[in-house]
mmCIF file of C-alpha atoms in Angstrom:
data_model
loop_
_atom_site.group_PDB
_atom_site.id
_atom_site.type_symbol
_atom_site.label_atom_id
_atom_site.label_comp_id
_atom_site.label_asym_id
_atom_site.label_seq_id
_atom_site.Cartn_x
_atom_site.Cartn_y
_atom_site.Cartn_z
ATOM 1 C CA UNK A 1 0.000 0.000 0.000
ATOM 2 C CA UNK A 2 3.033 2.270 0.258
ATOM 3 C CA UNK A 3 3.032 5.365 -1.971
ATOM 4 C CA UNK A 4 -0.534 4.741 -3.159
ATOM 5 C CA UNK A 5 -2.906 7.614 -2.531
ATOM 6 C CA UNK A 6 -6.710 7.655 -2.744
ATOM 7 C CA UNK A 7 -8.152 11.011 -3.779
ATOM 8 C CA UNK A 8 -11.211 11.728 -1.650
ATOM 9 C CA UNK A 9 -14.189 14.004 -2.114
ATOM 10 C CA UNK A 10 -16.474 14.651 0.875
ATOM 11 C CA UNK A 11 -20.177 15.323 0.357
ATOM 12 C CA UNK A 12 -21.370 17.160 3.431
ATOM 13 C CA UNK A 13 -17.830 18.118 4.359
ATOM 14 C CA UNK A 14 -18.584 21.508 5.832
ATOM 15 C CA UNK A 15 -16.445 22.549 8.768
ATOM 16 C CA UNK A 16 -19.787 23.290 10.406
ATOM 17 C CA UNK A 17 -20.791 19.619 10.033
ATOM 18 C CA UNK A 18 -19.899 18.479 13.551
ATOM 19 C CA UNK A 19 -19.451 14.823 12.607
ATOM 20 C CA UNK A 20 -17.397 15.322 9.429
ATOM 21 C CA UNK A 21 -15.162 17.972 10.970
ATOM 22 C CA UNK A 22 -14.502 15.871 14.103
ATOM 23 C CA UNK A 23 -13.915 12.531 12.398
ATOM 24 C CA UNK A 24 -13.622 12.187 8.622
ATOM 25 C CA UNK A 25 -11.600 15.303 7.858
ATOM 26 C CA UNK A 26 -8.901 14.893 10.565
ATOM 27 C CA UNK A 27 -8.724 11.126 9.914
ATOM 28 C CA UNK A 28 -8.060 11.673 6.216
ATOM 29 C CA UNK A 29 -5.605 14.528 6.799
ATOM 30 C CA UNK A 30 -3.527 12.298 9.093
ATOM 31 C CA UNK A 31 -3.724 9.295 6.756
ATOM 32 C CA UNK A 32 -0.823 8.253 4.574
ATOM 33 C CA UNK A 33 -3.198 6.687 2.049
ATOM 34 C CA UNK A 34 -5.694 9.515 1.494
ATOM 35 C CA UNK A 35 -5.706 13.008 0.094
ATOM 36 C CA UNK A 36 -8.776 15.215 0.399
ATOM 37 C CA UNK A 37 -9.173 16.773 -3.038
ATOM 38 C CA UNK A 38 -12.739 18.097 -3.007
ATOM 39 C CA UNK A 39 -15.541 19.283 -0.730
ATOM 40 C CA UNK A 40 -19.203 19.535 -1.701
ATOM 41 C CA UNK A 41 -21.920 21.217 0.335
ATOM 42 C CA UNK A 42 -25.208 22.860 -0.645
ATOM 43 C CA UNK A 43 -23.681 26.315 -0.238
ATOM 44 C CA UNK A 44 -20.607 27.556 -2.112
ATOM 45 C CA UNK A 45 -19.604 29.853 0.726
ATOM 46 C CA UNK A 46 -19.416 26.992 3.238
ATOM 47 C CA UNK A 47 -17.752 24.734 0.661
ATOM 48 C CA UNK A 48 -15.026 27.315 -0.001
ATOM 49 C CA UNK A 49 -14.617 27.976 3.725
ATOM 50 C CA UNK A 50 -14.035 24.278 4.376
ATOM 51 C CA UNK A 51 -11.798 23.870 1.337
ATOM 52 C CA UNK A 52 -9.631 26.813 2.394
ATOM 53 C CA UNK A 53 -9.177 25.413 5.898
ATOM 54 C CA UNK A 54 -8.060 22.055 4.495
ATOM 55 C CA UNK A 55 -5.852 23.402 1.696
ATOM 56 C CA UNK A 56 -5.956 24.136 -2.002
ATOM 57 C CA UNK A 57 -8.767 21.762 -2.911
ATOM 58 C CA UNK A 58 -11.853 21.881 -5.128
ATOM 59 C CA UNK A 59 -15.090 23.311 -3.701
ATOM 60 C CA UNK A 60 -18.567 22.549 -5.030
ATOM 61 C CA UNK A 61 -22.118 23.567 -4.188
ATOM 62 C CA UNK A 62 -23.428 20.687 -6.318
ATOM 63 C CA UNK A 63 -22.168 17.206 -5.499
ATOM 64 C CA UNK A 64 -22.922 15.966 -9.037
ATOM 65 C CA UNK A 65 -20.251 18.315 -10.390
ATOM 66 C CA UNK A 66 -17.802 16.840 -7.888
ATOM 67 C CA UNK A 67 -18.656 13.324 -9.059
ATOM 68 C CA UNK A 68 -17.613 14.343 -12.566
ATOM 69 C CA UNK A 69 -14.121 15.375 -11.391
ATOM 70 C CA UNK A 70 -11.171 13.228 -12.427
ATOM 71 C CA UNK A 71 -9.556 14.360 -9.195
ATOM 72 C CA UNK A 72 -11.823 12.177 -7.034
ATOM 73 C CA UNK A 73 -11.423 8.385 -6.618
ATOM 74 C CA UNK A 74 -13.552 7.893 -3.520
ATOM 75 C CA UNK A 75 -16.545 9.707 -2.058
ATOM 76 C CA UNK A 76 -17.650 10.064 1.565
ATOM 77 C CA UNK A 77 -21.374 10.631 2.105
ATOM 78 C CA UNK A 78 -21.761 12.554 5.373
ATOM 79 C CA UNK A 79 -25.206 14.123 5.079
ATOM 80 C CA UNK A 80 -28.585 13.387 6.648
ATOM 81 C CA UNK A 81 -30.110 9.999 5.866
ATOM 82 C CA UNK A 82 -32.970 11.210 3.600
ATOM 83 C CA UNK A 83 -30.376 12.329 1.045
ATOM 84 C CA UNK A 84 -28.326 9.123 1.055
ATOM 85 C CA UNK A 85 -30.198 7.146 -1.601
ATOM 86 C CA UNK A 86 -29.898 9.676 -4.425
ATOM 87 C CA UNK A 87 -26.272 10.534 -3.651
ATOM 88 C CA UNK A 88 -25.235 6.890 -3.310
ATOM 89 C CA UNK A 89 -26.920 5.920 -6.585
ATOM 90 C CA UNK A 90 -25.270 8.827 -8.412
ATOM 91 C CA UNK A 91 -21.882 7.901 -6.927
ATOM 92 C CA UNK A 92 -22.198 4.281 -8.009
ATOM 93 C CA UNK A 93 -23.095 5.402 -11.528
ATOM 94 C CA UNK A 94 -20.101 7.742 -11.527
ATOM 95 C CA UNK A 95 -17.914 4.692 -10.776
ATOM 96 C CA UNK A 96 -16.423 6.136 -7.571
ATOM 97 C CA UNK A 97 -15.619 4.108 -4.463
ATOM 98 C CA UNK A 98 -17.969 5.129 -1.674
ATOM 99 C CA UNK A 99 -18.027 5.320 2.129
ATOM 100 C CA UNK A 100 -21.542 6.119 3.341
ATOM 101 C CA UNK A 101 -22.543 6.940 6.877
ATOM 102 C CA UNK A 102 -25.091 4.647 8.519
ATOM 103 C CA UNK A 103 -27.948 4.283 7.770
ATOM 104 C CA UNK A 104 -27.464 3.478 4.100
ATOM 105 C CA UNK A 105 -30.899 4.906 3.246
ATOM 106 C CA UNK A 106 -34.390 5.395 4.659
ATOM 107 C CA UNK A 107 -36.075 1.998 4.715
ATOM 108 C CA UNK A 108 -35.526 -1.288 2.933
ATOM 109 C CA UNK A 109 -37.118 -0.200 -0.357
ATOM 110 C CA UNK A 110 -34.465 2.471 -0.839
ATOM 111 C CA UNK A 111 -31.742 0.050 0.227
ATOM 112 C CA UNK A 112 -32.935 -2.550 -2.268
ATOM 113 C CA UNK A 113 -32.695 -0.027 -5.111
ATOM 114 C CA UNK A 114 -29.090 0.666 -4.114
ATOM 115 C CA UNK A 115 -28.240 -3.040 -3.933
ATOM 116 C CA UNK A 116 -29.780 -3.575 -7.372
ATOM 117 C CA UNK A 117 -27.611 -0.806 -8.843
ATOM 118 C CA UNK A 118 -24.511 -2.327 -7.223
ATOM 119 C CA UNK A 119 -24.967 -5.547 -9.204
ATOM 120 C CA UNK A 120 -23.664 -3.738 -12.266
ATOM 121 C CA UNK A 121 -20.713 -2.124 -10.486
ATOM 122 C CA UNK A 122 -17.180 -3.107 -9.471
ATOM 123 C CA UNK A 123 -16.616 -0.242 -7.029
ATOM 124 C CA UNK A 124 -15.687 -0.810 -3.401
ATOM 125 C CA UNK A 125 -18.245 0.334 -0.842
ATOM 126 C CA UNK A 126 -18.209 0.751 2.932
ATOM 127 C CA UNK A 127 -20.874 1.572 5.503
ATOM 128 C CA UNK A 128 -20.146 3.630 8.622
ATOM 129 C CA UNK A 129 -20.637 0.876 11.197
ATOM 130 C CA UNK A 130 -17.360 1.667 12.909
ATOM 131 C CA UNK A 131 -18.008 -0.062 16.258
ATOM 132 C CA UNK A 132 -16.368 -3.104 14.676
ATOM 133 C CA UNK A 133 -13.066 -1.214 14.592
ATOM 134 C CA UNK A 134 -12.849 -1.003 18.404
ATOM 135 C CA UNK A 135 -10.171 -3.189 20.024
ATOM 136 C CA UNK A 136 -12.642 -4.073 22.761
ATOM 137 C CA UNK A 137 -15.288 -5.342 20.334
ATOM 138 C CA UNK A 138 -12.682 -7.379 18.473
ATOM 139 C CA UNK A 139 -11.384 -8.861 21.734
ATOM 140 C CA UNK A 140 -14.884 -9.930 22.810
ATOM 141 C CA UNK A 141 -15.376 -11.600 19.435
ATOM 142 C CA UNK A 142 -12.049 -13.432 19.831
ATOM 143 C CA UNK A 143 -13.049 -14.566 23.329
ATOM 144 C CA UNK A 144 -16.348 -15.941 22.055
ATOM 145 C CA UNK A 145 -14.698 -17.601 19.043
ATOM 146 C CA UNK A 146 -12.152 -19.212 21.382
ATOM 147 C CA UNK A 147 -14.846 -20.520 23.753
ATOM 148 C CA UNK A 148 -13.509 -18.425 26.649
ATOM 149 C CA UNK A 149 -16.703 -18.740 28.729
ATOM 150 C CA UNK A 150 -18.058 -21.974 27.282
ATOM 151 C CA UNK A 151 -21.375 -22.350 25.523
ATOM 152 C CA UNK A 152 -23.333 -19.090 25.340
ATOM 153 C CA UNK A 153 -26.516 -19.197 27.407
ATOM 154 C CA UNK A 154 -27.854 -15.703 26.716
ATOM 155 C CA UNK A 155 -27.087 -12.212 25.468
ATOM 156 C CA UNK A 156 -28.506 -9.099 27.120
ATOM 157 C CA UNK A 157 -27.956 -5.564 25.848
ATOM 158 C CA UNK A 158 -29.122 -2.210 27.201
ATOM 159 C CA UNK A 159 -28.765 0.940 25.124
ATOM 160 C CA UNK A 160 -30.150 4.277 26.269
ATOM 161 C CA UNK A 161 -29.589 7.877 25.276
ATOM 162 C CA UNK A 162 -30.501 11.187 26.870
ATOM 163 C CA UNK A 163 -31.736 12.300 23.427
ATOM 164 C CA UNK A 164 -34.822 11.195 21.438
ATOM 165 C CA UNK A 165 -37.095 11.842 24.416
ATOM 166 C CA UNK A 166 -38.921 15.075 25.216
ATOM 167 C CA UNK A 167 -36.311 17.676 24.249
ATOM 168 C CA UNK A 168 -34.132 18.447 21.231
ATOM 169 C CA UNK A 169 -32.078 21.296 19.791
ATOM 170 C CA UNK A 170 -33.118 22.904 16.506
ATOM 171 C CA UNK A 171 -30.302 21.305 14.505
ATOM 172 C CA UNK A 172 -31.261 17.842 15.709
ATOM 173 C CA UNK A 173 -35.033 18.218 15.440
ATOM 174 C CA UNK A 174 -35.178 16.148 12.230
ATOM 175 C CA UNK A 175 -34.452 12.971 14.252
ATOM 176 C CA UNK A 176 -37.934 13.120 15.801
ATOM 177 C CA UNK A 177 -39.601 12.517 12.410
ATOM 178 C CA UNK A 178 -39.730 8.849 11.417
ATOM 179 C CA UNK A 179 -39.565 9.754 7.733
ATOM 180 C CA UNK A 180 -36.008 11.032 8.140
ATOM 181 C CA UNK A 181 -34.673 7.586 9.094
ATOM 182 C CA UNK A 182 -32.643 8.685 12.133
ATOM 183 C CA UNK A 183 -34.681 7.158 14.953
ATOM 184 C CA UNK A 184 -33.768 5.501 18.229
ATOM 185 C CA UNK A 185 -34.059 2.115 16.522
ATOM 186 C CA UNK A 186 -32.130 2.947 13.346
ATOM 187 C CA UNK A 187 -29.272 4.980 14.861
ATOM 188 C CA UNK A 188 -28.620 3.852 18.436
ATOM 189 C CA UNK A 189 -30.224 0.469 17.816
ATOM 190 C CA UNK A 190 -28.559 -0.066 14.452
ATOM 191 C CA UNK A 191 -25.031 0.518 15.718
ATOM 192 C CA UNK A 192 -25.618 -1.575 18.847
ATOM 193 C CA UNK A 193 -27.277 -4.456 16.975
ATOM 194 C CA UNK A 194 -24.347 -4.490 14.569
ATOM 195 C CA UNK A 195 -21.983 -5.108 17.504
ATOM 196 C CA UNK A 196 -24.008 -8.201 18.424
ATOM 197 C CA UNK A 197 -24.150 -9.554 14.867
ATOM 198 C CA UNK A 198 -20.412 -8.940 14.376
ATOM 199 C CA UNK A 199 -19.567 -10.932 17.503
ATOM 200 C CA UNK A 200 -22.114 -13.753 17.223
ATOM 201 C CA UNK A 201 -23.702 -13.888 13.778
ATOM 202 C CA UNK A 202 -27.146 -13.097 12.414
ATOM 203 C CA UNK A 203 -30.451 -12.884 14.210
ATOM 204 C CA UNK A 204 -32.670 -15.693 12.943
ATOM 205 C CA UNK A 205 -35.869 -14.519 14.642
ATOM 206 C CA UNK A 206 -37.115 -11.477 16.533
ATOM 207 C CA UNK A 207 -40.148 -10.414 18.518
ATOM 208 C CA UNK A 208 -40.515 -6.839 19.674
ATOM 209 C CA UNK A 209 -42.748 -4.216 21.166
ATOM 210 C CA UNK A 210 -42.358 -0.477 21.498
ATOM 211 C CA UNK A 211 -43.783 2.390 23.516
ATOM 212 C CA UNK A 212 -43.937 6.175 23.224
ATOM 213 C CA UNK A 213 -43.826 8.234 26.396
ATOM 214 C CA UNK A 214 -43.529 11.584 24.610
ATOM 215 C CA UNK A 215 -45.493 12.692 21.538
ATOM 216 C CA UNK A 216 -43.880 16.118 21.429
ATOM 217 C CA UNK A 217 -40.567 17.625 22.436
ATOM 218 C CA UNK A 218 -39.317 21.027 23.521
ATOM 219 C CA UNK A 219 -36.813 22.721 21.225
ATOM 220 C CA UNK A 220 -34.336 24.077 23.735
ATOM 221 C CA UNK A 221 -32.927 26.782 21.422
ATOM 222 C CA UNK A 222 -36.157 28.789 21.345
ATOM 223 C CA UNK A 223 -38.384 27.084 23.923
ATOM 224 C CA UNK A 224 -40.936 26.033 21.308
ATOM 225 C CA UNK A 225 -42.387 22.541 20.842
ATOM 226 C CA UNK A 226 -42.311 20.047 17.985
ATOM 227 C CA UNK A 227 -44.393 16.972 17.267
ATOM 228 C CA UNK A 228 -42.579 13.665 17.715
ATOM 229 C CA UNK A 229 -43.642 10.487 15.895
ATOM 230 C CA UNK A 230 -40.798 8.151 16.847
ATOM 231 C CA UNK A 231 -40.893 5.655 19.708
ATOM 232 C CA UNK A 232 -38.679 6.103 22.764
ATOM 233 C CA UNK A 233 -38.772 2.515 24.074
ATOM 234 C CA UNK A 234 -38.076 -0.787 22.297
ATOM 235 C CA UNK A 235 -38.042 -4.237 23.891
ATOM 236 C CA UNK A 236 -36.588 -6.785 21.495
ATOM 237 C CA UNK A 237 -36.146 -10.511 22.035
ATOM 238 C CA UNK A 238 -35.016 -13.163 19.624
ATOM 239 C CA UNK A 239 -32.457 -15.791 18.755
ATOM 240 C CA UNK A 240 -29.083 -15.707 17.068
ATOM 241 C CA UNK A 241 -27.997 -18.639 14.933
ATOM 242 C CA UNK A 242 -31.287 -20.331 15.924
ATOM 243 C CA UNK A 243 -30.135 -21.200 19.446
ATOM 244 C CA UNK A 244 -28.744 -18.225 21.420
ATOM 245 C CA UNK A 245 -31.455 -16.191 23.245
ATOM 246 C CA UNK A 246 -30.946 -12.426 23.010
ATOM 247 C CA UNK A 247 -32.762 -9.532 24.697
ATOM 248 C CA UNK A 248 -32.251 -5.867 23.780
ATOM 249 C CA UNK A 249 -33.729 -2.806 25.520
ATOM 250 C CA UNK A 250 -33.484 0.546 23.712
ATOM 251 C CA UNK A 251 -34.457 3.742 25.556
ATOM 252 C CA UNK A 252 -34.665 7.378 24.516
ATOM 253 C CA UNK A 253 -34.825 10.318 26.904
ATOM 254 C CA UNK A 254 -33.194 8.252 29.643
ATOM 255 C CA UNK A 255 -29.946 7.936 31.562
ATOM 256 C CA UNK A 256 -27.357 7.188 28.838
ATOM 257 C CA UNK A 257 -25.843 3.722 28.849
ATOM 258 C CA UNK A 258 -24.376 0.996 26.687
ATOM 259 C CA UNK A 259 -23.997 -2.452 28.253
ATOM 260 C CA UNK A 260 -23.655 -5.796 26.503
ATOM 261 C CA UNK A 261 -23.617 -8.739 28.924
ATOM 262 C CA UNK A 262 -22.855 -12.216 27.630
ATOM 263 C CA UNK A 263 -23.684 -15.137 29.940
ATOM 264 C CA UNK A 264 -21.758 -18.328 29.286
ATOM 265 C CA UNK A 265 -21.644 -21.665 31.066
ATOM 266 C CA UNK A 266 -18.278 -20.752 32.612
ATOM 267 C CA UNK A 267 -18.398 -16.985 32.937
ATOM 268 C CA UNK A 268 -19.765 -13.572 32.039
ATOM 269 C CA UNK A 269 -18.334 -10.951 29.675
ATOM 270 C CA UNK A 270 -19.425 -7.333 30.004
ATOM 271 C CA UNK A 271 -18.747 -4.805 27.246
ATOM 272 C CA UNK A 272 -19.703 -1.286 28.320
ATOM 273 C CA UNK A 273 -19.101 2.453 28.065
ATOM 274 C CA UNK A 274 -18.099 4.271 31.245
ATOM 275 C CA UNK A 275 -18.950 7.701 29.800
ATOM 276 C CA UNK A 276 -21.793 6.775 27.494
ATOM 277 C CA UNK A 277 -24.188 8.834 25.418
ATOM 278 C CA UNK A 278 -25.766 5.667 24.044
ATOM 279 C CA UNK A 279 -23.605 5.376 20.930
ATOM 280 C CA UNK A 280 -21.211 2.393 21.058
ATOM 281 C CA UNK A 281 -19.688 3.414 17.722
ATOM 282 C CA UNK A 282 -18.043 6.384 19.432
ATOM 283 C CA UNK A 283 -15.659 4.074 21.309
ATOM 284 C CA UNK A 284 -14.577 4.516 24.910
ATOM 285 C CA UNK A 285 -15.480 0.890 25.613
ATOM 286 C CA UNK A 286 -14.294 -1.397 28.405
ATOM 287 C CA UNK A 287 -14.388 -5.158 28.991
ATOM 288 C CA UNK A 288 -14.874 -6.946 32.312
ATOM 289 C CA UNK A 289 -14.774 -10.710 32.815
ATOM 290 C CA UNK A 290 -15.937 -13.058 35.560
ATOM 291 C CA UNK A 291 -14.961 -16.714 35.114
ATOM 292 C CA UNK A 292 -15.843 -19.856 37.076
ATOM 293 C CA UNK A 293 -15.755 -23.613 36.597
ATOM 294 C CA UNK A 294 -19.430 -24.048 37.433
ATOM 295 C CA UNK A 295 -22.294 -21.982 38.834
ATOM 296 C CA UNK A 296 -22.486 -24.646 41.559
ATOM 297 C CA UNK A 297 -19.518 -23.044 43.319
ATOM 298 C CA UNK A 298 -21.102 -19.552 43.365
ATOM 299 C CA UNK A 299 -23.085 -18.703 46.493
ATOM 300 C CA UNK A 300 -23.577 -14.968 45.868
ATOM 301 C CA UNK A 301 -22.500 -12.517 43.178
ATOM 302 C CA UNK A 302 -19.886 -9.913 44.070
ATOM 303 C CA UNK A 303 -18.595 -6.855 42.208
ATOM 304 C CA UNK A 304 -15.038 -8.040 42.685
ATOM 305 C CA UNK A 305 -15.852 -11.234 40.781
ATOM 306 C CA UNK A 306 -15.134 -9.144 37.676
ATOM 307 C CA UNK A 307 -11.707 -8.240 36.337
ATOM 308 C CA UNK A 308 -11.249 -5.377 33.879
ATOM 309 C CA UNK A 309 -9.465 -6.743 30.809
ATOM 310 C CA UNK A 310 -9.281 -3.705 28.540
ATOM 311 C CA UNK A 311 -10.241 -0.032 28.678
ATOM 312 C CA UNK A 312 -10.317 2.366 25.742
ATOM 313 C CA UNK A 313 -8.709 5.698 26.593
ATOM 314 C CA UNK A 314 -8.205 6.789 22.992
ATOM 315 C CA UNK A 315 -9.728 9.819 21.309
ATOM 316 C CA UNK A 316 -13.462 9.404 20.684
ATOM 317 C CA UNK A 317 -15.209 9.358 18.270
ATOM 318 C CA UNK A 318 -12.195 9.964 16.015
ATOM 319 C CA UNK A 319 -10.334 6.688 16.595
ATOM 320 C CA UNK A 320 -12.828 4.197 15.203
ATOM 321 C CA UNK A 321 -13.578 6.345 12.139
ATOM 322 C CA UNK A 322 -9.858 6.652 11.467
ATOM 323 C CA UNK A 323 -9.480 2.874 11.661
ATOM 324 C CA UNK A 324 -12.463 2.387 9.356
ATOM 325 C CA UNK A 325 -10.818 4.584 6.719
ATOM 326 C CA UNK A 326 -7.550 2.664 6.982
ATOM 327 C CA UNK A 327 -9.431 -0.612 6.615
ATOM 328 C CA UNK A 328 -11.345 0.663 3.598
ATOM 329 C CA UNK A 329 -8.155 2.008 2.002
ATOM 330 C CA UNK A 330 -6.737 -1.511 2.208
ATOM 331 C CA UNK A 331 -9.868 -2.876 0.529
ATOM 332 C CA UNK A 332 -9.504 -0.369 -2.316
ATOM 333 C CA UNK A 333 -5.753 -0.644 -2.819
ATOM 334 C CA UNK A 334 -5.320 -4.387 -2.231
ATOM 335 C CA UNK A 335 -8.776 -5.562 -3.356
ATOM 336 C CA UNK A 336 -9.651 -7.054 0.029
ATOM 337 C CA UNK A 337 -13.081 -7.099 1.701
ATOM 338 C CA UNK A 338 -12.479 -6.465 5.396
ATOM 339 C CA UNK A 339 -14.601 -3.365 6.007
ATOM 340 C CA UNK A 340 -18.361 -3.653 6.620
ATOM 341 C CA UNK A 341 -19.998 -2.823 3.301
ATOM 342 C CA UNK A 342 -23.425 -2.267 1.803
ATOM 343 C CA UNK A 343 -24.210 -5.983 2.073
ATOM 344 C CA UNK A 344 -23.791 -5.699 5.858
ATOM 345 C CA UNK A 345 -25.954 -2.584 5.781
ATOM 346 C CA UNK A 346 -28.653 -4.366 3.772
ATOM 347 C CA UNK A 347 -28.892 -7.167 6.354
ATOM 348 C CA UNK A 348 -29.069 -4.689 9.234
ATOM 349 C CA UNK A 349 -31.844 -2.741 7.499
ATOM 350 C CA UNK A 350 -33.796 -5.983 7.033
ATOM 351 C CA UNK A 351 -33.344 -6.786 10.736
ATOM 352 C CA UNK A 352 -34.601 -3.337 11.732
ATOM 353 C CA UNK A 353 -37.611 -3.697 9.436
ATOM 354 C CA UNK A 354 -38.401 -7.078 11.020
ATOM 355 C CA UNK A 355 -38.247 -5.457 14.476
ATOM 356 C CA UNK A 356 -40.582 -2.679 13.354
ATOM 357 C CA UNK A 357 -43.071 -5.156 11.846
ATOM 358 C CA UNK A 358 -43.005 -7.303 14.963
ATOM 359 C CA UNK A 359 -43.519 -4.279 17.215
ATOM 360 C CA UNK A 360 -46.566 -3.252 15.166
ATOM 361 C CA UNK A 361 -48.119 -6.718 14.808
ATOM 362 C CA UNK A 362 -46.898 -8.618 17.863
ATOM 363 C CA UNK A 363 -45.735 -11.425 15.601
ATOM 364 C CA UNK A 364 -42.477 -13.326 15.918
ATOM 365 C CA UNK A 365 -40.581 -12.720 12.662
ATOM 366 C CA UNK A 366 -38.154 -15.184 11.085
ATOM 367 C CA UNK A 367 -35.151 -13.629 9.348
ATOM 368 C CA UNK A 368 -33.228 -15.242 6.514
#
């Protein structure tokens, strides 16, 4: 990979875009395999402002013009989810490699149209499910693969965020409208569910219910209110690989937390965030382990049964995004397939749709 450079254009790369400016842009600037060559936003002033801060690069107020540039090999899509489908389809047709933030699109119908277009393409594609890049997630997967705690009896996960309840700022108000595809289930749930599927494999059935405590929220910038049509509680149960019971509780407008607890015959693994905002993809994860030969020898549970194996003290959320870009660069330059791609995204969208259908109907849904 030495001396090979990927020329990158960022759609939604405004310095004012908090996510792009905190993750993608610094990760690419520090990379030895990338060069940012273009920025596209919906406003030429902001595009030029961002381009000038990065260096002498191209600025566009129309992403389609950027896609026509010979100075762009790869595109990053870092805009709100409702705009993903059109941009992704145009990028595929322009024959550019593409890294798209999660979710891939709004709903499975849009995702299916993207997957159909990909059948005619040879480009490399990656989805922003960067929790998989965390050392802690990889270590838990290795422990499970190596039978560290014996046969898995159950998986329990709790994910909660202070947001998506009864308050919001003006910039984030779009997340309270289901049609924008950035709900508690798709964003917090999607990233967390991907951790489980990465470690264990696919869900083969789910049954869910949901609840809404708040039907409107206060916009804290101006003390007005906005209607809210997304749920703030999900209870999800199911099975992985047809035999491992799994329970997931998603909460909005609650004390923020991420905790994945894996119960085995010979121990318990806990993967958690000490300073959580309910987004495992940000990093800052830790692993604790309690091991025993048999539950027969345990009379009571104690906090000191657990030993901390690994704690992430690296920069969040930058670190995992940086690693995702390095992984994707390898895929592009060496023709590997190590980074989660649109096929992973398609499965996760189908899982989320199954959860939504089950929550509406009460039915247990089988997943292929």
